[in-house]
Amino acid sequence: MRTRERAALAVAGLAVAAAGGTVFAGTSGAIGPSPAPSVQAAETSCVTDSAGMCTVQHALGAVPAVVVVSANTPGQFNAYMLNTVQGSYTATTFQVRAMFNQTTPKAGGAIWFSYAAYGGAPVTTPTTPTPPTTQTPPKSSTTPTKTTLPTTTPVPTTTTEAPTSPPGGGSGLGS
């Protein structure tokens, strides 16, 4: 059985019990999610705004997965349709809208209704993600050795002059 079907049966059971009837429970074991979802059911009233809407406070402690509402009209000429407002569920409130017909809201009037809110995921405080840490490679304990290249001393270039001959054009060999 789906959640909406269970919700509809729960509201029907509440309506029978509220009317003074007897609700019989089956003898079979419980079927459903484990642990069982949290549920808050109550009867309340509020005064609608110009669009036929009002905000309802709940104590479910989570954003409801489903809210089922059922109008309770006190008089024969005070009939209205009642729906929950899509996207209005928070961890503490939801909105309902009352309409006389498809185009006419029940503006500025008191409405009475029963509701059953079925818990969704618990509300958690968002945390700021911590940036990833970058690890630097460990520093080496040994220092690199320097390689010294042999230096060459430049050999001075010497110019040798050719021996000069003695004046006079002699050979210089024993004259």
mmCIF file of C-alpha atoms in Angstrom, residues 6-109:
data_model
loop_
_atom_site.group_PDB
_atom_site.id
_atom_site.type_symbol
_atom_site.label_atom_id
_atom_site.label_comp_id
_atom_site.label_asym_id
_atom_site.label_seq_id
_atom_site.Cartn_x
_atom_site.Cartn_y
_atom_site.Cartn_z
ATOM 1 C CA ARG A 6 -2.250 4.789 3.972
ATOM 2 C CA ALA A 7 -2.791 8.500 4.608
ATOM 3 C CA ALA A 8 -6.296 8.353 3.157
ATOM 4 C CA LEU A 9 -7.149 5.354 5.342
ATOM 5 C CA ALA A 10 -5.733 7.106 8.406
ATOM 6 C CA VAL A 11 -7.851 10.207 7.762
ATOM 7 C CA ALA A 12 -10.907 8.046 7.167
ATOM 8 C CA GLY A 13 -10.242 6.299 10.478
ATOM 9 C CA LEU A 14 -9.860 9.659 12.224
ATOM 10 C CA ALA A 15 -13.137 10.846 10.734
ATOM 11 C CA VAL A 16 -14.981 7.713 11.912
ATOM 12 C CA ALA A 17 -13.435 8.002 15.383
ATOM 13 C CA ALA A 18 -14.265 11.736 15.565
ATOM 14 C CA ALA A 19 -17.857 10.997 14.630
ATOM 15 C CA GLY A 20 -18.124 8.580 17.556
ATOM 16 C CA GLY A 21 -17.805 5.427 15.503
ATOM 17 C CA THR A 22 -15.606 2.441 16.171
ATOM 18 C CA VAL A 23 -12.491 1.795 14.212
ATOM 19 C CA PHE A 24 -11.431 -1.841 13.931
ATOM 20 C CA ALA A 25 -7.812 -2.690 13.421
ATOM 21 C CA GLY A 26 -6.756 -5.808 11.602
ATOM 22 C CA THR A 27 -4.947 -8.595 13.393
ATOM 23 C CA SER A 28 -2.118 -8.901 10.901
ATOM 24 C CA GLY A 29 1.360 -7.619 11.611
ATOM 25 C CA ALA A 30 2.390 -4.103 10.775
ATOM 26 C CA ILE A 31 3.441 -3.466 7.221
ATOM 27 C CA GLY A 32 5.496 -0.474 6.249
ATOM 28 C CA PRO A 33 8.803 1.218 6.656
ATOM 29 C CA SER A 34 10.925 0.554 9.669
ATOM 30 C CA PRO A 35 11.175 2.511 11.861
ATOM 31 C CA ALA A 36 7.575 3.650 11.525
ATOM 32 C CA PRO A 37 7.228 7.196 10.163
ATOM 33 C CA SER A 38 6.239 9.961 12.544
ATOM 34 C CA VAL A 39 2.676 11.214 12.208
ATOM 35 C CA GLN A 40 0.827 14.183 13.642
ATOM 36 C CA ALA A 41 -2.938 14.378 13.356
ATOM 37 C CA ALA A 42 -5.061 17.236 14.659
ATOM 38 C CA GLU A 43 -8.145 19.351 14.163
ATOM 39 C CA THR A 44 -7.590 23.081 13.782
ATOM 40 C CA SER A 45 -8.984 26.306 12.371
ATOM 41 C CA CYS A 46 -7.607 29.490 10.862
ATOM 42 C CA VAL A 47 -8.724 32.630 9.025
ATOM 43 C CA THR A 48 -7.859 32.719 5.322
ATOM 44 C CA ASP A 49 -6.196 35.609 3.487
ATOM 45 C CA SER A 50 -7.535 37.233 0.289
ATOM 46 C CA ALA A 51 -6.407 34.210 -1.758
ATOM 47 C CA GLY A 52 -8.182 31.745 0.563
ATOM 48 C CA MET A 53 -4.906 30.529 2.118
ATOM 49 C CA CYS A 54 -3.660 30.181 5.677
ATOM 50 C CA THR A 55 -0.552 28.789 7.318
ATOM 51 C CA VAL A 56 -0.843 25.887 9.757
ATOM 52 C CA GLN A 57 1.791 25.146 12.411
ATOM 53 C CA HIS A 58 2.727 21.520 13.126
ATOM 54 C CA ALA A 59 5.100 19.834 15.558
ATOM 55 C CA LEU A 60 6.273 16.970 13.369
ATOM 56 C CA GLY A 61 9.939 17.993 13.643
ATOM 57 C CA ALA A 62 10.549 17.262 9.958
ATOM 58 C CA VAL A 63 9.361 18.446 6.586
ATOM 59 C CA PRO A 64 6.230 16.365 5.965
ATOM 60 C CA ALA A 65 6.350 13.910 3.093
ATOM 61 C CA VAL A 66 2.532 14.029 2.887
ATOM 62 C CA VAL A 67 -0.178 16.185 4.483
ATOM 63 C CA VAL A 68 -3.794 15.080 4.158
ATOM 64 C CA VAL A 69 -6.532 17.614 4.966
ATOM 65 C CA SER A 70 -10.272 17.210 5.396
ATOM 66 C CA ALA A 71 -12.653 20.168 5.690
ATOM 67 C CA ASN A 72 -15.050 20.278 8.651
ATOM 68 C CA THR A 73 -17.920 22.583 7.706
ATOM 69 C CA PRO A 74 -20.067 23.748 10.605
ATOM 70 C CA GLY A 75 -23.093 24.834 8.593
ATOM 71 C CA GLN A 76 -25.018 23.686 5.573
ATOM 72 C CA PHE A 77 -24.232 26.864 3.624
ATOM 73 C CA ASN A 78 -20.544 27.032 4.463
ATOM 74 C CA ALA A 79 -19.165 24.300 2.202
ATOM 75 C CA TYR A 80 -15.662 24.725 0.776
ATOM 76 C CA MET A 81 -12.976 22.621 -0.847
ATOM 77 C CA LEU A 82 -9.664 22.384 0.963
ATOM 78 C CA ASN A 83 -6.229 21.489 -0.403
ATOM 79 C CA THR A 84 -2.637 21.770 0.713
ATOM 80 C CA VAL A 85 -0.463 24.273 -1.149
ATOM 81 C CA GLN A 86 2.271 22.604 -3.206
ATOM 82 C CA GLY A 87 5.800 23.542 -2.091
ATOM 83 C CA SER A 88 4.657 25.062 1.226
ATOM 84 C CA TYR A 89 5.787 22.291 3.584
ATOM 85 C CA THR A 90 8.496 23.235 6.080
ATOM 86 C CA ALA A 91 9.729 21.615 9.300
ATOM 87 C CA THR A 92 7.197 23.687 11.289
ATOM 88 C CA THR A 93 4.382 24.772 8.924
ATOM 89 C CA PHE A 94 2.344 24.009 5.815
ATOM 90 C CA GLN A 95 -0.309 26.005 3.948
ATOM 91 C CA VAL A 96 -3.868 25.138 3.014
ATOM 92 C CA ARG A 97 -6.210 26.840 0.560
ATOM 93 C CA ALA A 98 -9.987 26.963 0.829
ATOM 94 C CA MET A 99 -12.087 27.499 -2.298
ATOM 95 C CA PHE A 100 -15.863 27.800 -2.781
ATOM 96 C CA ASN A 101 -15.414 26.596 -6.375
ATOM 97 C CA GLN A 102 -12.548 26.393 -8.910
ATOM 98 C CA THR A 103 -12.287 30.171 -9.297
ATOM 99 C CA THR A 104 -13.591 31.662 -6.027
ATOM 100 C CA PRO A 105 -11.405 31.518 -2.901
ATOM 101 C CA LYS A 106 -12.925 31.576 0.583
ATOM 102 C CA ALA A 107 -11.297 34.946 1.344
ATOM 103 C CA GLY A 108 -11.096 36.319 4.877
ATOM 104 C CA GLY A 109 -13.177 33.577 6.412
#
